[in-house]
mmCIF file with all atom_site columns, C-alpha atoms in Angstrom:
data_model
loop_
_atom_site.group_PDB
_atom_site.id
_atom_site.type_symbol
_atom_site.label_atom_id
_atom_site.label_alt_id
_atom_site.label_comp_id
_atom_site.label_asym_id
_atom_site.label_entity_id
_atom_site.label_seq_id
_atom_site.pdbx_PDB_ins_code
_atom_site.Cartn_x
_atom_site.Cartn_y
_atom_site.Cartn_z
_atom_site.occupancy
_atom_site.B_iso_or_equiv
_atom_site.pdbx_formal_charge
_atom_site.auth_seq_id
_atom_site.auth_comp_id
_atom_site.auth_asym_id
_atom_site.auth_atom_id
_atom_site.pdbx_PDB_model_num
ATOM 1   C CA . ALA A 1 1   ? 6.729   -27.230 -10.768 1.00 78.00 ? 1   ALA A CA 1
ATOM 2   C CA . GLN A 1 2   ? 6.848   -25.003 -7.732  1.00 88.00 ? 2   GLN A CA 1
ATOM 3   C CA . THR A 1 3   ? 4.351   -24.204 -5.030  1.00 95.00 ? 3   THR A CA 1
ATOM 4   C CA . VAL A 1 4   ? 4.581   -21.359 -2.535  1.00 97.00 ? 4   VAL A CA 1
ATOM 5   C CA . THR A 1 5   ? 2.603   -21.152 0.687   1.00 97.00 ? 5   THR A CA 1
ATOM 6   C CA . GLN A 1 6   ? 2.143   -18.094 2.861   1.00 97.00 ? 6   GLN A CA 1
ATOM 7   C CA . SER A 1 7   ? 0.251   -19.180 5.944   1.00 96.00 ? 7   SER A CA 1
ATOM 8   C CA . GLN A 1 8   ? -0.358  -15.725 7.395   1.00 97.00 ? 8   GLN A CA 1
ATOM 9   C CA . PRO A 1 9   ? -3.077  -13.855 5.489   1.00 96.00 ? 9   PRO A CA 1
ATOM 10  C CA . GLU A 1 10  ? -2.607  -10.810 7.730   1.00 97.00 ? 10  GLU A CA 1
ATOM 11  C CA . MET A 1 11  ? -0.001  -9.537  10.152  1.00 97.00 ? 11  MET A CA 1
ATOM 12  C CA . SER A 1 12  ? 0.332   -6.361  12.137  1.00 97.00 ? 12  SER A CA 1
ATOM 13  C CA . VAL A 1 13  ? 3.281   -4.659  13.786  1.00 98.00 ? 13  VAL A CA 1
ATOM 14  C CA . GLN A 1 14  ? 3.881   -1.536  15.817  1.00 98.00 ? 14  GLN A CA 1
ATOM 15  C CA . GLU A 1 15  ? 5.963   1.157   14.227  1.00 97.00 ? 15  GLU A CA 1
ATOM 16  C CA . ALA A 1 16  ? 9.687   0.667   15.020  1.00 97.00 ? 16  ALA A CA 1
ATOM 17  C CA . GLU A 1 17  ? 9.148   -2.970  15.979  1.00 97.00 ? 17  GLU A CA 1
ATOM 18  C CA . THR A 1 18  ? 10.220  -6.108  14.130  1.00 98.00 ? 18  THR A CA 1
ATOM 19  C CA . VAL A 1 19  ? 7.963   -8.484  12.254  1.00 98.00 ? 19  VAL A CA 1
ATOM 20  C CA . THR A 1 20  ? 8.586   -11.776 10.478  1.00 98.00 ? 20  THR A CA 1
ATOM 21  C CA . LEU A 1 21  ? 6.534   -13.004 7.523   1.00 98.00 ? 21  LEU A CA 1
ATOM 22  C CA . SER A 1 22  ? 6.534   -16.725 6.803   1.00 98.00 ? 22  SER A CA 1
ATOM 23  C CA . CYS A 1 23  ? 6.865   -18.536 3.520   1.00 98.00 ? 23  CYS A CA 1
ATOM 24  C CA . THR A 1 24  ? 7.358   -22.163 2.621   1.00 98.00 ? 24  THR A CA 1
ATOM 25  C CA . TYR A 1 25  ? 7.909   -23.482 -0.835  1.00 97.00 ? 25  TYR A CA 1
ATOM 26  C CA . ASP A 1 26  ? 8.302   -26.700 -2.737  1.00 95.00 ? 26  ASP A CA 1
ATOM 27  C CA . THR A 1 27  ? 10.298  -27.290 -5.872  1.00 93.00 ? 27  THR A CA 1
ATOM 28  C CA . SER A 1 28  ? 11.919  -30.180 -7.640  1.00 91.00 ? 28  SER A CA 1
ATOM 29  C CA . GLU A 1 29  ? 14.586  -27.918 -9.137  1.00 90.00 ? 29  GLU A CA 1
ATOM 30  C CA . SER A 1 30  ? 18.103  -27.943 -7.780  1.00 88.00 ? 30  SER A CA 1
ATOM 31  C CA . ASP A 1 31  ? 18.745  -24.375 -8.943  1.00 89.00 ? 31  ASP A CA 1
ATOM 32  C CA . TYR A 1 32  ? 16.110  -21.887 -7.987  1.00 92.00 ? 32  TYR A CA 1
ATOM 33  C CA . TYR A 1 33  ? 15.626  -18.381 -6.691  1.00 93.00 ? 33  TYR A CA 1
ATOM 34  C CA . LEU A 1 34  ? 13.383  -16.950 -4.032  1.00 96.00 ? 34  LEU A CA 1
ATOM 35  C CA . PHE A 1 35  ? 11.951  -13.466 -3.847  1.00 96.00 ? 35  PHE A CA 1
ATOM 36  C CA . TRP A 1 36  ? 9.899   -11.218 -1.635  1.00 98.00 ? 36  TRP A CA 1
ATOM 37  C CA . TYR A 1 37  ? 7.846   -8.595  -3.426  1.00 97.00 ? 37  TYR A CA 1
ATOM 38  C CA . LYS A 1 38  ? 5.916   -5.739  -1.850  1.00 97.00 ? 38  LYS A CA 1
ATOM 39  C CA . GLN A 1 39  ? 2.652   -4.440  -3.312  1.00 95.00 ? 39  GLN A CA 1
ATOM 40  C CA . PRO A 1 40  ? 1.429   -1.225  -1.646  1.00 92.00 ? 40  PRO A CA 1
ATOM 41  C CA . PRO A 1 41  ? -2.268  -0.397  -1.993  1.00 87.00 ? 41  PRO A CA 1
ATOM 42  C CA . SER A 1 42  ? -3.067  0.605   -5.581  1.00 80.00 ? 42  SER A CA 1
ATOM 43  C CA . ARG A 1 43  ? 0.598   0.697   -6.451  1.00 83.00 ? 43  ARG A CA 1
ATOM 44  C CA . GLN A 1 44  ? 2.859   -1.539  -8.402  1.00 89.00 ? 44  GLN A CA 1
ATOM 45  C CA . MET A 1 45  ? 4.769   -4.508  -7.108  1.00 93.00 ? 45  MET A CA 1
ATOM 46  C CA . ILE A 1 46  ? 8.394   -3.902  -6.215  1.00 94.00 ? 46  ILE A CA 1
ATOM 47  C CA . LEU A 1 47  ? 11.179  -6.261  -5.302  1.00 95.00 ? 47  LEU A CA 1
ATOM 48  C CA . VAL A 1 48  ? 12.150  -6.287  -1.640  1.00 97.00 ? 48  VAL A CA 1
ATOM 49  C CA . ILE A 1 49  ? 14.822  -8.958  -1.589  1.00 96.00 ? 49  ILE A CA 1
ATOM 50  C CA . ARG A 1 50  ? 16.032  -12.013 -3.481  1.00 95.00 ? 50  ARG A CA 1
ATOM 51  C CA . GLN A 1 51  ? 17.932  -15.140 -2.496  1.00 95.00 ? 51  GLN A CA 1
ATOM 52  C CA . GLU A 1 52  ? 19.817  -17.551 -4.691  1.00 92.00 ? 52  GLU A CA 1
ATOM 53  C CA . ALA A 1 53  ? 19.268  -21.075 -3.394  1.00 91.00 ? 53  ALA A CA 1
ATOM 54  C CA . TYR A 1 54  ? 22.902  -22.020 -3.884  1.00 91.00 ? 54  TYR A CA 1
ATOM 55  C CA . LYS A 1 55  ? 24.013  -19.305 -1.477  1.00 90.00 ? 55  LYS A CA 1
ATOM 56  C CA . GLN A 1 56  ? 24.076  -20.271 2.150   1.00 86.00 ? 56  GLN A CA 1
ATOM 57  C CA . GLN A 1 57  ? 24.314  -16.719 3.396   1.00 92.00 ? 57  GLN A CA 1
ATOM 58  C CA . ASN A 1 58  ? 20.999  -15.061 4.069   1.00 95.00 ? 58  ASN A CA 1
ATOM 59  C CA . ALA A 1 59  ? 20.284  -12.018 1.916   1.00 94.00 ? 59  ALA A CA 1
ATOM 60  C CA . THR A 1 60  ? 19.877  -8.620  3.543   1.00 94.00 ? 60  THR A CA 1
ATOM 61  C CA . GLU A 1 61  ? 18.731  -5.260  2.210   1.00 94.00 ? 61  GLU A CA 1
ATOM 62  C CA . ASN A 1 62  ? 18.859  -2.506  4.795   1.00 95.00 ? 62  ASN A CA 1
ATOM 63  C CA . ARG A 1 63  ? 16.004  -3.202  7.247   1.00 97.00 ? 63  ARG A CA 1
ATOM 64  C CA . PHE A 1 64  ? 14.928  -6.331  5.355   1.00 97.00 ? 64  PHE A CA 1
ATOM 65  C CA . SER A 1 65  ? 16.520  -9.717  5.824   1.00 97.00 ? 65  SER A CA 1
ATOM 66  C CA . VAL A 1 66  ? 15.591  -13.301 5.150   1.00 97.00 ? 66  VAL A CA 1
ATOM 67  C CA . ASN A 1 67  ? 15.959  -16.546 7.045   1.00 97.00 ? 67  ASN A CA 1
ATOM 68  C CA . PHE A 1 68  ? 16.539  -19.130 4.335   1.00 96.00 ? 68  PHE A CA 1
ATOM 69  C CA . GLN A 1 69  ? 16.292  -22.712 5.583   1.00 95.00 ? 69  GLN A CA 1
ATOM 70  C CA . LYS A 1 70  ? 16.915  -24.812 2.493   1.00 94.00 ? 70  LYS A CA 1
ATOM 71  C CA . ALA A 1 71  ? 16.324  -28.221 4.036   1.00 94.00 ? 71  ALA A CA 1
ATOM 72  C CA . ALA A 1 72  ? 13.052  -27.077 5.540   1.00 95.00 ? 72  ALA A CA 1
ATOM 73  C CA . LYS A 1 73  ? 12.126  -25.187 2.357   1.00 96.00 ? 73  LYS A CA 1
ATOM 74  C CA . SER A 1 74  ? 11.414  -22.120 4.387   1.00 97.00 ? 74  SER A CA 1
ATOM 75  C CA . PHE A 1 75  ? 12.053  -18.513 3.385   1.00 97.00 ? 75  PHE A CA 1
ATOM 76  C CA . SER A 1 76  ? 10.868  -15.972 5.928   1.00 98.00 ? 76  SER A CA 1
ATOM 77  C CA . LEU A 1 77  ? 11.192  -12.201 5.696   1.00 98.00 ? 77  LEU A CA 1
ATOM 78  C CA . LYS A 1 78  ? 12.162  -10.100 8.693   1.00 98.00 ? 78  LYS A CA 1
ATOM 79  C CA . ILE A 1 79  ? 11.421  -6.395  8.700   1.00 98.00 ? 79  ILE A CA 1
ATOM 80  C CA . SER A 1 80  ? 13.253  -4.459  11.376  1.00 98.00 ? 80  SER A CA 1
ATOM 81  C CA . ASP A 1 81  ? 12.368  -0.993  12.645  1.00 97.00 ? 81  ASP A CA 1
ATOM 82  C CA . SER A 1 82  ? 9.033   -1.128  10.846  1.00 98.00 ? 82  SER A CA 1
ATOM 83  C CA . GLN A 1 83  ? 7.859   2.073   9.212   1.00 97.00 ? 83  GLN A CA 1
ATOM 84  C CA . LEU A 1 84  ? 4.404   3.218   8.177   1.00 96.00 ? 84  LEU A CA 1
ATOM 85  C CA . GLY A 1 85  ? 5.509   2.964   4.563   1.00 95.00 ? 85  GLY A CA 1
ATOM 86  C CA . ASP A 1 86  ? 6.087   -0.760  4.995   1.00 97.00 ? 86  ASP A CA 1
ATOM 87  C CA . ALA A 1 87  ? 2.336   -1.344  5.068   1.00 97.00 ? 87  ALA A CA 1
ATOM 88  C CA . ALA A 1 88  ? 1.520   -3.425  1.986   1.00 97.00 ? 88  ALA A CA 1
ATOM 89  C CA . MET A 1 89  ? 0.808   -6.885  0.654   1.00 97.00 ? 89  MET A CA 1
ATOM 90  C CA . TYR A 1 90  ? 3.933   -9.003  0.696   1.00 98.00 ? 90  TYR A CA 1
ATOM 91  C CA . PHE A 1 91  ? 4.306   -11.841 -1.753  1.00 98.00 ? 91  PHE A CA 1
ATOM 92  C CA . CYS A 1 92  ? 6.804   -14.642 -1.593  1.00 98.00 ? 92  CYS A CA 1
ATOM 93  C CA . ALA A 1 93  ? 7.810   -16.089 -4.971  1.00 97.00 ? 93  ALA A CA 1
ATOM 94  C CA . CYS A 1 94  ? 9.943   -18.912 -6.337  1.00 95.00 ? 94  CYS A CA 1
ATOM 95  C CA . GLN A 1 95  ? 11.588  -19.206 -9.717  1.00 93.00 ? 95  GLN A CA 1
ATOM 96  C CA . GLY A 1 96  ? 13.264  -22.353 -10.969 1.00 88.00 ? 96  GLY A CA 1
ATOM 97  C CA . GLY A 1 97  ? 13.377  -24.386 -14.141 1.00 83.00 ? 97  GLY A CA 1
ATOM 98  C CA . SER A 1 98  ? 11.754  -21.656 -16.174 1.00 84.00 ? 98  SER A CA 1
ATOM 99  C CA . GLU A 1 99  ? 11.457  -17.913 -16.251 1.00 85.00 ? 99  GLU A CA 1
ATOM 100 C CA . LYS A 1 100 ? 8.094   -17.708 -14.544 1.00 91.00 ? 100 LYS A CA 1
ATOM 101 C CA . LEU A 1 101 ? 7.634   -16.615 -10.971 1.00 94.00 ? 101 LEU A CA 1
ATOM 102 C CA . VAL A 1 102 ? 5.300   -18.684 -8.800  1.00 96.00 ? 102 VAL A CA 1
ATOM 103 C CA . PHE A 1 103 ? 3.742   -16.573 -6.078  1.00 97.00 ? 103 PHE A CA 1
ATOM 104 C CA . GLY A 1 104 ? 2.106   -17.283 -2.763  1.00 97.00 ? 104 GLY A CA 1
ATOM 105 C CA . LYS A 1 105 ? -1.245  -15.764 -1.841  1.00 96.00 ? 105 LYS A CA 1
ATOM 106 C CA . GLY A 1 106 ? 0.350   -12.938 0.051   1.00 97.00 ? 106 GLY A CA 1
ATOM 107 C CA . THR A 1 107 ? 0.400   -11.514 3.564   1.00 98.00 ? 107 THR A CA 1
ATOM 108 C CA . LYS A 1 108 ? -1.193  -8.166  4.309   1.00 97.00 ? 108 LYS A CA 1
ATOM 109 C CA . LEU A 1 109 ? 1.037   -6.199  6.675   1.00 98.00 ? 109 LEU A CA 1
ATOM 110 C CA . THR A 1 110 ? -0.433  -3.400  8.767   1.00 97.00 ? 110 THR A CA 1
ATOM 111 C CA . VAL A 1 111 ? 1.887   -1.025  10.590  1.00 97.00 ? 111 VAL A CA 1
ATOM 112 C CA . ASN A 1 112 ? 0.326   0.666   13.599  1.00 97.00 ? 112 ASN A CA 1
ATOM 113 C CA . PRO A 1 113 ? 1.616   4.090   14.672  1.00 95.00 ? 113 PRO A CA 1
ATOM 114 C CA . ASP B 2 1   ? 14.656  4.388   -16.725 1.00 56.00 ? 1   ASP B CA 1
ATOM 115 C CA . THR B 2 2   ? 10.960  5.232   -16.732 1.00 79.00 ? 2   THR B CA 1
ATOM 116 C CA . GLY B 2 3   ? 9.765   1.860   -15.500 1.00 92.00 ? 3   GLY B CA 1
ATOM 117 C CA . VAL B 2 4   ? 7.265   -0.553  -17.007 1.00 95.00 ? 4   VAL B CA 1
ATOM 118 C CA . SER B 2 5   ? 4.127   1.172   -18.228 1.00 96.00 ? 5   SER B CA 1
ATOM 119 C CA . GLN B 2 6   ? 0.742   -0.339  -18.956 1.00 97.00 ? 6   GLN B CA 1
ATOM 120 C CA . ASN B 2 7   ? -2.295  1.060   -20.719 1.00 96.00 ? 7   ASN B CA 1
ATOM 121 C CA . PRO B 2 8   ? -5.077  1.414   -20.041 1.00 97.00 ? 8   PRO B CA 1
ATOM 122 C CA . ARG B 2 9   ? -4.955  1.352   -16.262 1.00 96.00 ? 9   ARG B CA 1
ATOM 123 C CA . HIS B 2 10  ? -8.615  0.439   -16.039 1.00 96.00 ? 10  HIS B CA 1
ATOM 124 C CA . LYS B 2 11  ? -10.958 -1.192  -18.506 1.00 97.00 ? 11  LYS B CA 1
ATOM 125 C CA . ILE B 2 12  ? -14.639 -1.924  -18.101 1.00 98.00 ? 12  ILE B CA 1
ATOM 126 C CA . THR B 2 13  ? -16.250 -4.012  -20.778 1.00 97.00 ? 13  THR B CA 1
ATOM 127 C CA . LYS B 2 14  ? -19.336 -6.067  -21.386 1.00 97.00 ? 14  LYS B CA 1
ATOM 128 C CA . ARG B 2 15  ? -19.242 -9.810  -21.582 1.00 97.00 ? 15  ARG B CA 1
ATOM 129 C CA . GLY B 2 16  ? -18.501 -11.000 -25.084 1.00 97.00 ? 16  GLY B CA 1
ATOM 130 C CA . GLN B 2 17  ? -16.454 -7.963  -26.104 1.00 98.00 ? 17  GLN B CA 1
ATOM 131 C CA . ASN B 2 18  ? -12.796 -8.062  -27.073 1.00 98.00 ? 18  ASN B CA 1
ATOM 132 C CA . VAL B 2 19  ? -10.196 -6.087  -25.138 1.00 98.00 ? 19  VAL B CA 1
ATOM 133 C CA . THR B 2 20  ? -6.535  -5.331  -25.739 1.00 98.00 ? 20  THR B CA 1
ATOM 134 C CA . PHE B 2 21  ? -3.939  -4.202  -23.237 1.00 97.00 ? 21  PHE B CA 1
ATOM 135 C CA . ARG B 2 22  ? -0.540  -2.750  -23.924 1.00 98.00 ? 22  ARG B CA 1
ATOM 136 C CA . CYS B 2 23  ? 2.707   -3.062  -22.008 1.00 98.00 ? 23  CYS B CA 1
ATOM 137 C CA . ASP B 2 24  ? 5.858   -1.019  -22.583 1.00 97.00 ? 24  ASP B CA 1
ATOM 138 C CA . PRO B 2 25  ? 8.832   -2.599  -20.832 1.00 96.00 ? 25  PRO B CA 1
ATOM 139 C CA . ILE B 2 26  ? 11.859  -0.877  -19.441 1.00 93.00 ? 26  ILE B CA 1
ATOM 140 C CA . SER B 2 27  ? 14.065  0.189   -22.320 1.00 90.00 ? 27  SER B CA 1
ATOM 141 C CA . GLU B 2 28  ? 16.479  -2.545  -23.457 1.00 84.00 ? 28  GLU B CA 1
ATOM 142 C CA . HIS B 2 29  ? 14.827  -5.237  -21.378 1.00 90.00 ? 29  HIS B CA 1
ATOM 143 C CA . ASN B 2 30  ? 14.717  -8.339  -23.529 1.00 91.00 ? 30  ASN B CA 1
ATOM 144 C CA . ARG B 2 31  ? 12.247  -10.357 -21.505 1.00 93.00 ? 31  ARG B CA 1
ATOM 145 C CA . LEU B 2 32  ? 8.620   -9.454  -21.019 1.00 96.00 ? 32  LEU B CA 1
ATOM 146 C CA . TYR B 2 33  ? 6.090   -11.296 -18.880 1.00 96.00 ? 33  TYR B CA 1
ATOM 147 C CA . TRP B 2 34  ? 2.332   -11.261 -18.405 1.00 97.00 ? 34  TRP B CA 1
ATOM 148 C CA . TYR B 2 35  ? 0.661   -12.264 -15.142 1.00 97.00 ? 35  TYR B CA 1
ATOM 149 C CA . ARG B 2 36  ? -2.932  -12.226 -13.937 1.00 97.00 ? 36  ARG B CA 1
ATOM 150 C CA . GLN B 2 37  ? -3.893  -11.379 -10.374 1.00 95.00 ? 37  GLN B CA 1
ATOM 151 C CA . THR B 2 38  ? -7.372  -11.953 -8.974  1.00 94.00 ? 38  THR B CA 1
ATOM 152 C CA . LEU B 2 39  ? -8.609  -10.529 -5.697  1.00 90.00 ? 39  LEU B CA 1
ATOM 153 C CA . GLY B 2 40  ? -6.934  -12.068 -2.699  1.00 87.00 ? 40  GLY B CA 1
ATOM 154 C CA . GLN B 2 41  ? -4.463  -14.064 -4.752  1.00 92.00 ? 41  GLN B CA 1
ATOM 155 C CA . GLY B 2 42  ? -0.884  -13.730 -5.839  1.00 94.00 ? 42  GLY B CA 1
ATOM 156 C CA . PRO B 2 43  ? -0.087  -13.125 -9.498  1.00 96.00 ? 43  PRO B CA 1
ATOM 157 C CA . GLU B 2 44  ? -0.296  -16.126 -11.817 1.00 96.00 ? 44  GLU B CA 1
ATOM 158 C CA . PHE B 2 45  ? 1.985   -16.486 -14.788 1.00 96.00 ? 45  PHE B CA 1
ATOM 159 C CA . LEU B 2 46  ? 0.407   -16.288 -18.235 1.00 96.00 ? 46  LEU B CA 1
ATOM 160 C CA . THR B 2 47  ? 3.229   -16.039 -20.762 1.00 96.00 ? 47  THR B CA 1
ATOM 161 C CA . TYR B 2 48  ? 6.630   -14.574 -21.479 1.00 94.00 ? 48  TYR B CA 1
ATOM 162 C CA . PHE B 2 49  ? 8.681   -13.311 -24.411 1.00 94.00 ? 49  PHE B CA 1
ATOM 163 C CA . GLN B 2 50  ? 12.364  -13.193 -25.101 1.00 92.00 ? 50  GLN B CA 1
ATOM 164 C CA . ASN B 2 51  ? 12.603  -10.386 -27.633 1.00 92.00 ? 51  ASN B CA 1
ATOM 165 C CA . GLU B 2 52  ? 9.783   -11.142 -30.087 1.00 92.00 ? 52  GLU B CA 1
ATOM 166 C CA . ALA B 2 53  ? 9.656   -14.896 -29.419 1.00 92.00 ? 53  ALA B CA 1
ATOM 167 C CA . GLN B 2 54  ? 6.922   -16.208 -27.128 1.00 92.00 ? 54  GLN B CA 1
ATOM 168 C CA . LEU B 2 55  ? 8.796   -18.898 -25.222 1.00 92.00 ? 55  LEU B CA 1
ATOM 169 C CA . GLU B 2 56  ? 6.361   -20.108 -22.591 1.00 90.00 ? 56  GLU B CA 1
ATOM 170 C CA . LYS B 2 57  ? 2.594   -20.112 -22.163 1.00 92.00 ? 57  LYS B CA 1
ATOM 171 C CA . SER B 2 58  ? 0.589   -21.178 -19.163 1.00 91.00 ? 58  SER B CA 1
ATOM 172 C CA . ARG B 2 59  ? -2.372  -23.520 -19.389 1.00 87.00 ? 59  ARG B CA 1
ATOM 173 C CA . LEU B 2 60  ? -4.278  -20.537 -17.981 1.00 79.00 ? 60  LEU B CA 1
ATOM 174 C CA . LEU B 2 61  ? -3.870  -18.868 -21.345 1.00 83.00 ? 61  LEU B CA 1
ATOM 175 C CA . SER B 2 62  ? -6.940  -20.208 -23.116 1.00 87.00 ? 62  SER B CA 1
ATOM 176 C CA . ASP B 2 63  ? -7.590  -19.902 -26.828 1.00 92.00 ? 63  ASP B CA 1
ATOM 177 C CA . ARG B 2 64  ? -9.367  -16.628 -26.166 1.00 95.00 ? 64  ARG B CA 1
ATOM 178 C CA . PHE B 2 65  ? -6.119  -15.065 -25.004 1.00 95.00 ? 65  PHE B CA 1
ATOM 179 C CA . SER B 2 66  ? -3.349  -14.032 -27.354 1.00 95.00 ? 66  SER B CA 1
ATOM 180 C CA . ALA B 2 67  ? -0.192  -12.086 -26.705 1.00 96.00 ? 67  ALA B CA 1
ATOM 181 C CA . GLU B 2 68  ? 2.234   -10.529 -29.131 1.00 96.00 ? 68  GLU B CA 1
ATOM 182 C CA . ARG B 2 69  ? 5.495   -8.668  -29.060 1.00 95.00 ? 69  ARG B CA 1
ATOM 183 C CA . PRO B 2 70  ? 6.026   -7.957  -32.729 1.00 90.00 ? 70  PRO B CA 1
ATOM 184 C CA . LYS B 2 71  ? 9.229   -5.966  -32.665 1.00 86.00 ? 71  LYS B CA 1
ATOM 185 C CA . GLY B 2 72  ? 10.624  -7.101  -29.391 1.00 84.00 ? 72  GLY B CA 1
ATOM 186 C CA . SER B 2 73  ? 9.641   -3.886  -27.668 1.00 90.00 ? 73  SER B CA 1
ATOM 187 C CA . PHE B 2 74  ? 6.071   -3.340  -26.440 1.00 96.00 ? 74  PHE B CA 1
ATOM 188 C CA . SER B 2 75  ? 3.609   -6.174  -26.055 1.00 97.00 ? 75  SER B CA 1
ATOM 189 C CA . THR B 2 76  ? -0.142  -6.528  -26.360 1.00 97.00 ? 76  THR B CA 1
ATOM 190 C CA . LEU B 2 77  ? -2.457  -8.948  -24.618 1.00 97.00 ? 77  LEU B CA 1
ATOM 191 C CA . GLU B 2 78  ? -5.828  -9.496  -26.259 1.00 97.00 ? 78  GLU B CA 1
ATOM 192 C CA . ILE B 2 79  ? -8.784  -11.256 -24.720 1.00 97.00 ? 79  ILE B CA 1
ATOM 193 C CA . GLN B 2 80  ? -11.550 -12.231 -27.105 1.00 97.00 ? 80  GLN B CA 1
ATOM 194 C CA . ARG B 2 81  ? -15.155 -12.838 -26.111 1.00 97.00 ? 81  ARG B CA 1
ATOM 195 C CA . THR B 2 82  ? -14.541 -11.743 -22.539 1.00 97.00 ? 82  THR B CA 1
ATOM 196 C CA . GLU B 2 83  ? -16.197 -13.599 -19.681 1.00 96.00 ? 83  GLU B CA 1
ATOM 197 C CA . GLN B 2 84  ? -16.905 -12.436 -16.152 1.00 96.00 ? 84  GLN B CA 1
ATOM 198 C CA . GLY B 2 85  ? -14.191 -14.781 -14.934 1.00 94.00 ? 85  GLY B CA 1
ATOM 199 C CA . ASP B 2 86  ? -11.650 -12.721 -16.858 1.00 96.00 ? 86  ASP B CA 1
ATOM 200 C CA . SER B 2 87  ? -12.097 -9.866  -14.409 1.00 97.00 ? 87  SER B CA 1
ATOM 201 C CA . ALA B 2 88  ? -8.691  -9.409  -12.812 1.00 96.00 ? 88  ALA B CA 1
ATOM 202 C CA . MET B 2 89  ? -5.594  -7.259  -12.685 1.00 96.00 ? 89  MET B CA 1
ATOM 203 C CA . TYR B 2 90  ? -3.291  -7.976  -15.624 1.00 97.00 ? 90  TYR B CA 1
ATOM 204 C CA . LEU B 2 91  ? 0.329   -7.329  -14.734 1.00 97.00 ? 91  LEU B CA 1
ATOM 205 C CA . CYS B 2 92  ? 3.248   -6.926  -17.065 1.00 97.00 ? 92  CYS B CA 1
ATOM 206 C CA . ALA B 2 93  ? 6.876   -7.274  -16.027 1.00 96.00 ? 93  ALA B CA 1
ATOM 207 C CA . SER B 2 94  ? 10.206  -7.039  -17.788 1.00 95.00 ? 94  SER B CA 1
ATOM 208 C CA . SER B 2 95  ? 13.756  -8.120  -17.093 1.00 92.00 ? 95  SER B CA 1
ATOM 209 C CA . PRO B 2 96  ? 17.094  -7.443  -18.761 1.00 87.00 ? 96  PRO B CA 1
ATOM 210 C CA . ALA B 2 97  ? 18.017  -11.100 -19.431 1.00 72.00 ? 97  ALA B CA 1
ATOM 211 C CA . SER B 2 98  ? 21.598  -10.269 -18.543 1.00 65.00 ? 98  SER B CA 1
ATOM 212 C CA . GLY B 2 99  ? 22.121  -13.191 -16.207 1.00 61.00 ? 99  GLY B CA 1
ATOM 213 C CA . VAL B 2 100 ? 20.879  -16.618 -15.305 1.00 57.00 ? 100 VAL B CA 1
ATOM 214 C CA . THR B 2 101 ? 17.891  -15.263 -13.461 1.00 63.00 ? 101 THR B CA 1
ATOM 215 C CA . ASP B 2 102 ? 17.055  -11.615 -13.496 1.00 77.00 ? 102 ASP B CA 1
ATOM 216 C CA . THR B 2 103 ? 14.788  -9.598  -11.316 1.00 87.00 ? 103 THR B CA 1
ATOM 217 C CA . GLN B 2 104 ? 11.418  -8.916  -12.898 1.00 93.00 ? 104 GLN B CA 1
ATOM 218 C CA . TYR B 2 105 ? 10.230  -5.332  -12.703 1.00 93.00 ? 105 TYR B CA 1
ATOM 219 C CA . PHE B 2 106 ? 6.476   -4.939  -12.655 1.00 95.00 ? 106 PHE B CA 1
ATOM 220 C CA . GLY B 2 107 ? 4.201   -2.339  -14.141 1.00 96.00 ? 107 GLY B CA 1
ATOM 221 C CA . PRO B 2 108 ? 1.154   -0.843  -12.407 1.00 95.00 ? 108 PRO B CA 1
ATOM 222 C CA . GLY B 2 109 ? -1.240  -3.270  -14.069 1.00 96.00 ? 109 GLY B CA 1
ATOM 223 C CA . THR B 2 110 ? -4.472  -3.012  -16.032 1.00 97.00 ? 110 THR B CA 1
ATOM 224 C CA . ARG B 2 111 ? -7.588  -3.704  -14.023 1.00 96.00 ? 111 ARG B CA 1
ATOM 225 C CA . LEU B 2 112 ? -10.243 -5.401  -16.157 1.00 98.00 ? 112 LEU B CA 1
ATOM 226 C CA . THR B 2 113 ? -13.860 -5.524  -15.107 1.00 97.00 ? 113 THR B CA 1
ATOM 227 C CA . VAL B 2 114 ? -16.214 -7.613  -17.221 1.00 97.00 ? 114 VAL B CA 1
ATOM 228 C CA . LEU B 2 115 ? -19.887 -6.825  -16.658 1.00 96.00 ? 115 LEU B CA 1
#
């Protein structure tokens, strides 16, 4: 079984600045995958970035990157050059041992102009 | 690729009524998932299908809940004798099942309100 904890219910960032969202997880699986999903207000959830646990290199997708610390079971998301369109709920999720995703409670990101 | 679609987008019902939601996955996606999301929480897994076979069900899926995917394409989620605690957003996702672990693509959800 997996658990995912997002300790920051809300975060805010100035446009063009950088923000980091925290996530810790726990799993007994040796093979697992970690994800960050974005859920804009009243819109559907979309994948931001994924990380395979067996890969040591941190995943990056344009302005989004992760800091994956396997021993610490930490998986933070860094958003660089924040844009107004980045404002959303961000969910961290873990998948291992089965097909289901286990999500954290989410972090609401506000981007201030 | 038209994305995952869900209908209806909103449903208001009275306690004790039955409701049914439909999910159409991305074409040729073999796996289909149902999640429930309550206010202020992340989505919680309910069940998933590989083609028409229901392979995993959460303990959250009480006897009042039933899901089907009869031809391995669209899926329905039925809730019988709805309760106020069933009020939530019901999310559907699909994945291609082409690898060990595939990205799940989510639909817009069906928001259920039980009065």
